[in-house]
C-alpha cells in the first residue's frame, strides 16, 4: 500500500506554526474557550488525577502475626491525598475486626496504639501503629479445646 507524502518524520516538527492551532471552541454565543487553554487544563487535570489517584486506598497496612493471637499493625497514609486524614483509628479497627472474624475469635483487645507524622523532603506523612490481641470467650475457648481434644483422640 502506498501512502501519500513522507513516510518518516524528520526535521523540526511541526513544519509550520504551533502544534496546537490557534482555534477557539464556541461553547455558547457568549462563551468561547481557546484550544490551547483546553489542552493545558486537560493535561493539568490528568496529572492531578495520576498523582492523587482517588480510587487508591488512603492507608497502606502492614501486619505481623505473633504467638497467642497478637498482631502488630503499621499504617501509612498516602503522601498526596484528598481526604481521609482522620480515619487511621477506623482503618485500624476495621482490620482488627476482619482478622477477628476470619480467625473465629469473639473479640479483640487493643494493647497499644499511637499516631504520628513522618517528615521527609517530599512532605509529611501520617502514620499509626498498634498491637491487638484476639480473644475468645470462656465458652468458645472450652468448645475449641474440646474439639481439638476430640481430633487428637481420633473422634470427629
PDB file of C-alpha atoms in Angstrom:
ATOM      1  CA  UNK A   1       0.000   0.000   0.000  1.00  0.00           C
ATOM      2  CA  UNK A   2       1.377   3.404  -0.949  1.00  0.00           C
ATOM      3  CA  UNK A   3       0.988   6.275   1.486  1.00  0.00           C
ATOM      4  CA  UNK A   4       0.831   9.812   0.117  1.00  0.00           C
ATOM      5  CA  UNK A   5       3.542  12.135   1.360  1.00  0.00           C
ATOM      6  CA  UNK A   6       6.578  11.321   3.504  1.00  0.00           C
ATOM      7  CA  UNK A   7       6.541   8.046   5.455  1.00  0.00           C
ATOM      8  CA  UNK A   8       9.081   9.051   8.100  1.00  0.00           C
ATOM      9  CA  UNK A   9       9.433  12.008  10.421  1.00  0.00           C
ATOM     10  CA  UNK A  10      12.359  14.322  10.020  1.00  0.00           C
ATOM     11  CA  UNK A  11      13.365  17.913  10.676  1.00  0.00           C
ATOM     12  CA  UNK A  12      11.631  20.229  13.103  1.00  0.00           C
ATOM     13  CA  UNK A  13       8.050  19.473  13.949  1.00  0.00           C
ATOM     14  CA  UNK A  14       5.632  20.920  13.251  1.00  0.00           C
ATOM     15  CA  UNK A  15       6.904  22.207   9.934  1.00  0.00           C
ATOM     16  CA  UNK A  16       4.955  25.454  10.246  1.00  0.00           C
ATOM     17  CA  UNK A  17       3.227  27.052  13.225  1.00  0.00           C
ATOM     18  CA  UNK A  18       2.490  25.623  16.665  1.00  0.00           C
ATOM     19  CA  UNK A  19       1.392  22.050  17.389  1.00  0.00           C
ATOM     20  CA  UNK A  20      -1.878  23.311  18.859  1.00  0.00           C
ATOM     21  CA  UNK A  21      -3.555  25.597  16.332  1.00  0.00           C
ATOM     22  CA  UNK A  22      -4.965  28.950  17.393  1.00  0.00           C
ATOM     23  CA  UNK A  23      -8.580  27.851  17.413  1.00  0.00           C
ATOM     24  CA  UNK A  24     -11.453  28.802  19.658  1.00  0.00           C
ATOM     25  CA  UNK A  25     -14.204  26.442  20.710  1.00  0.00           C
ATOM     26  CA  UNK A  26     -17.535  28.284  20.710  1.00  0.00           C
ATOM     27  CA  UNK A  27     -19.455  26.667  23.566  1.00  0.00           C
ATOM     28  CA  UNK A  28     -22.255  29.262  23.502  1.00  0.00           C
ATOM     29  CA  UNK A  29     -22.696  32.676  21.928  1.00  0.00           C
ATOM     30  CA  UNK A  30     -21.108  34.288  24.972  1.00  0.00           C
ATOM     31  CA  UNK A  31     -18.580  31.572  25.938  1.00  0.00           C
ATOM     32  CA  UNK A  32     -15.517  30.784  23.846  1.00  0.00           C
ATOM     33  CA  UNK A  33     -12.576  28.678  25.029  1.00  0.00           C
ATOM     34  CA  UNK A  34      -9.262  28.583  23.203  1.00  0.00           C
ATOM     35  CA  UNK A  35      -7.986  25.142  22.231  1.00  0.00           C
ATOM     36  CA  UNK A  36      -4.669  25.976  23.917  1.00  0.00           C
ATOM     37  CA  UNK A  37      -6.413  26.507  27.293  1.00  0.00           C
ATOM     38  CA  UNK A  38      -8.492  23.374  26.826  1.00  0.00           C
ATOM     39  CA  UNK A  39      -5.386  21.237  26.207  1.00  0.00           C
ATOM     40  CA  UNK A  40      -3.496  22.892  29.100  1.00  0.00           C
ATOM     41  CA  UNK A  41      -6.272  22.311  31.652  1.00  0.00           C
ATOM     42  CA  UNK A  42      -6.849  18.776  30.377  1.00  0.00           C
ATOM     43  CA  UNK A  43      -3.162  17.951  30.895  1.00  0.00           C
ATOM     44  CA  UNK A  44      -3.245  19.608  34.335  1.00  0.00           C
ATOM     45  CA  UNK A  45      -6.330  17.611  35.388  1.00  0.00           C
ATOM     46  CA  UNK A  46      -4.769  14.379  34.078  1.00  0.00           C
ATOM     47  CA  UNK A  47      -1.550  14.964  36.030  1.00  0.00           C
ATOM     48  CA  UNK A  48      -3.511  15.776  39.205  1.00  0.00           C
ATOM     49  CA  UNK A  49      -5.547  12.590  38.789  1.00  0.00           C
ATOM     50  CA  UNK A  50      -2.409  10.463  38.386  1.00  0.00           C
ATOM     51  CA  UNK A  51      -0.773  11.991  41.476  1.00  0.00           C
ATOM     52  CA  UNK A  52      -3.821  11.896  43.761  1.00  0.00           C
ATOM     53  CA  UNK A  53      -5.297   8.640  42.373  1.00  0.00           C
ATOM     54  CA  UNK A  54      -8.695   8.953  44.082  1.00  0.00           C
ATOM     55  CA  UNK A  55      -9.506   5.256  43.675  1.00  0.00           C
ATOM     56  CA  UNK A  56      -6.416   4.028  45.547  1.00  0.00           C
ATOM     57  CA  UNK A  57      -6.807   3.306  49.273  1.00  0.00           C
ATOM     58  CA  UNK A  58      -5.683   6.146  51.546  1.00  0.00           C
ATOM     59  CA  UNK A  59      -3.908   3.845  54.007  1.00  0.00           C
ATOM     60  CA  UNK A  60      -1.314   1.116  53.465  1.00  0.00           C
ATOM     61  CA  UNK A  61      -1.390  -1.554  56.197  1.00  0.00           C
ATOM     62  CA  UNK A  62       1.468  -3.864  57.110  1.00  0.00           C
ATOM     63  CA  UNK A  63       0.786  -6.510  59.723  1.00  0.00           C
ATOM     64  CA  UNK A  64       2.854  -9.045  61.573  1.00  0.00           C
ATOM     65  CA  UNK A  65       1.450 -12.037  63.449  1.00  0.00           C
ATOM     66  CA  UNK A  66       2.894 -13.091  66.792  1.00  0.00           C
ATOM     67  CA  UNK A  67       2.087 -16.011  69.132  1.00  0.00           C
ATOM     68  CA  UNK A  68      -1.060 -16.089  71.279  1.00  0.00           C
ATOM     69  CA  UNK A  69      -3.204 -14.148  68.796  1.00  0.00           C
ATOM     70  CA  UNK A  70      -1.150 -10.947  68.910  1.00  0.00           C
ATOM     71  CA  UNK A  71      -0.873  -8.782  65.782  1.00  0.00           C
ATOM     72  CA  UNK A  72       1.180  -5.659  65.120  1.00  0.00           C
ATOM     73  CA  UNK A  73      -0.201  -3.152  62.582  1.00  0.00           C
ATOM     74  CA  UNK A  74       1.757  -0.397  60.902  1.00  0.00           C
ATOM     75  CA  UNK A  75      -0.330   2.051  58.849  1.00  0.00           C
ATOM     76  CA  UNK A  76       0.958   4.718  56.455  1.00  0.00           C
ATOM     77  CA  UNK A  77      -1.209   7.236  54.672  1.00  0.00           C
ATOM     78  CA  UNK A  78      -0.667   8.185  51.039  1.00  0.00           C
ATOM     79  CA  UNK A  79       1.752  11.077  50.803  1.00  0.00           C
ATOM     80  CA  UNK A  80      -0.556  13.028  48.481  1.00  0.00           C
ATOM     81  CA  UNK A  81      -4.213  12.651  49.320  1.00  0.00           C
ATOM     82  CA  UNK A  82      -7.595  14.295  49.029  1.00  0.00           C
ATOM     83  CA  UNK A  83      -9.344  13.458  52.302  1.00  0.00           C
ATOM     84  CA  UNK A  84      -9.175  10.630  54.823  1.00  0.00           C
ATOM     85  CA  UNK A  85      -6.631  12.243  57.144  1.00  0.00           C
ATOM     86  CA  UNK A  86      -8.529  11.396  60.336  1.00  0.00           C
ATOM     87  CA  UNK A  87      -9.505   7.819  59.624  1.00  0.00           C
ATOM     88  CA  UNK A  88      -6.441   5.973  60.940  1.00  0.00           C
ATOM     89  CA  UNK A  89      -8.203   4.608  64.026  1.00  0.00           C
ATOM     90  CA  UNK A  90     -11.200   3.499  61.930  1.00  0.00           C
ATOM     91  CA  UNK A  91      -8.964   1.606  59.472  1.00  0.00           C
ATOM     92  CA  UNK A  92      -7.068   0.058  62.411  1.00  0.00           C
ATOM     93  CA  UNK A  93     -10.290  -1.267  63.993  1.00  0.00           C
ATOM     94  CA  UNK A  94     -11.667  -2.472  60.639  1.00  0.00           C
ATOM     95  CA  UNK A  95      -8.543  -4.562  60.100  1.00  0.00           C
ATOM     96  CA  UNK A  96      -8.702  -5.938  63.652  1.00  0.00           C
ATOM     97  CA  UNK A  97     -12.370  -6.938  63.178  1.00  0.00           C
ATOM     98  CA  UNK A  98     -11.548  -8.578  59.856  1.00  0.00           C
ATOM     99  CA  UNK A  99      -8.848 -10.736  61.496  1.00  0.00           C
ATOM    100  CA  UNK A 100     -11.173 -11.497  64.407  1.00  0.00           C
ATOM    101  CA  UNK A 101     -13.971 -12.760  62.138  1.00  0.00           C
ATOM    102  CA  UNK A 102     -11.649 -14.672  59.816  1.00  0.00           C
ATOM    103  CA  UNK A 103      -9.988 -16.480  62.728  1.00  0.00           C
ATOM    104  CA  UNK A 104     -13.243 -17.346  64.521  1.00  0.00           C
ATOM    105  CA  UNK A 105     -12.490 -15.156  67.541  1.00  0.00           C
ATOM    106  CA  UNK A 106     -15.127 -13.388  69.658  1.00  0.00           C
ATOM    107  CA  UNK A 107     -13.295 -10.107  70.159  1.00  0.00           C
ATOM    108  CA  UNK A 108     -10.019  -8.264  70.312  1.00  0.00           C
ATOM    109  CA  UNK A 109      -8.196  -6.059  72.747  1.00  0.00           C
ATOM    110  CA  UNK A 110      -6.101  -3.045  71.745  1.00  0.00           C
ATOM    111  CA  UNK A 111      -2.846  -3.287  73.694  1.00  0.00           C
ATOM    112  CA  UNK A 112      -1.026  -0.342  72.062  1.00  0.00           C
ATOM    113  CA  UNK A 113      -1.981   2.414  69.647  1.00  0.00           C
ATOM    114  CA  UNK A 114      -0.173   5.569  68.525  1.00  0.00           C
ATOM    115  CA  UNK A 115      -0.442   8.127  65.730  1.00  0.00           C
ATOM    116  CA  UNK A 116       2.190  10.470  64.373  1.00  0.00           C
ATOM    117  CA  UNK A 117       3.767  12.200  61.404  1.00  0.00           C
ATOM    118  CA  UNK A 118       6.904  11.213  59.491  1.00  0.00           C
ATOM    119  CA  UNK A 119       8.658  14.075  57.743  1.00  0.00           C
ATOM    120  CA  UNK A 120      10.707  13.844  54.572  1.00  0.00           C
ATOM    121  CA  UNK A 121      11.798  16.005  51.669  1.00  0.00           C
ATOM    122  CA  UNK A 122       8.541  15.293  49.813  1.00  0.00           C
ATOM    123  CA  UNK A 123       6.394  16.358  52.778  1.00  0.00           C
ATOM    124  CA  UNK A 124       4.956  14.811  55.886  1.00  0.00           C
ATOM    125  CA  UNK A 125       3.100  11.509  56.002  1.00  0.00           C
ATOM    126  CA  UNK A 126       0.615  10.356  58.635  1.00  0.00           C
ATOM    127  CA  UNK A 127       1.472   7.066  60.320  1.00  0.00           C
ATOM    128  CA  UNK A 128      -0.005   4.956  63.091  1.00  0.00           C
ATOM    129  CA  UNK A 129       0.966   1.743  64.823  1.00  0.00           C
ATOM    130  CA  UNK A 130      -0.748  -0.602  67.186  1.00  0.00           C
ATOM    131  CA  UNK A 131      -0.865  -4.058  68.712  1.00  0.00           C
ATOM    132  CA  UNK A 132      -4.005  -6.124  69.259  1.00  0.00           C
ATOM    133  CA  UNK A 133      -4.709  -9.441  70.922  1.00  0.00           C
ATOM    134  CA  UNK A 134      -7.524 -11.581  69.543  1.00  0.00           C
ATOM    135  CA  UNK A 135      -9.720 -13.037  72.300  1.00  0.00           C
ATOM    136  CA  UNK A 136     -12.224 -15.850  72.753  1.00  0.00           C
ATOM    137  CA  UNK A 137     -14.953 -16.093  75.370  1.00  0.00           C
ATOM    138  CA  UNK A 138     -14.671 -18.812  78.018  1.00  0.00           C
ATOM    139  CA  UNK A 139     -17.416 -20.939  76.398  1.00  0.00           C
ATOM    140  CA  UNK A 140     -15.876 -20.642  72.928  1.00  0.00           C
ATOM    141  CA  UNK A 141     -12.416 -21.455  74.281  1.00  0.00           C
ATOM    142  CA  UNK A 142     -13.734 -24.585  76.072  1.00  0.00           C
ATOM    143  CA  UNK A 143     -15.626 -25.694  72.940  1.00  0.00           C
ATOM    144  CA  UNK A 144     -12.493 -25.157  70.844  1.00  0.00           C
ATOM    145  CA  UNK A 145     -10.365 -27.135  73.316  1.00  0.00           C
ATOM    146  CA  UNK A 146     -12.912 -29.982  73.349  1.00  0.00           C
ATOM    147  CA  UNK A 147     -12.919 -30.100  69.538  1.00  0.00           C
ATOM    148  CA  UNK A 148      -9.106 -30.177  69.475  1.00  0.00           C
ATOM    149  CA  UNK A 149      -9.048 -32.982  72.076  1.00  0.00           C
ATOM    150  CA  UNK A 150     -11.549 -34.986  70.018  1.00  0.00           C
ATOM    151  CA  UNK A 151      -9.420 -34.612  66.900  1.00  0.00           C
ATOM    152  CA  UNK A 152      -6.320 -35.745  68.765  1.00  0.00           C
ATOM    153  CA  UNK A 153      -8.156 -38.813  70.105  1.00  0.00           C
ATOM    154  CA  UNK A 154      -9.461 -39.749  66.655  1.00  0.00           C
ATOM    155  CA  UNK A 155     -13.087 -38.681  67.224  1.00  0.00           C
ATOM    156  CA  UNK A 156     -14.828 -36.132  64.990  1.00  0.00           C
TER     157      UNK A 156
END
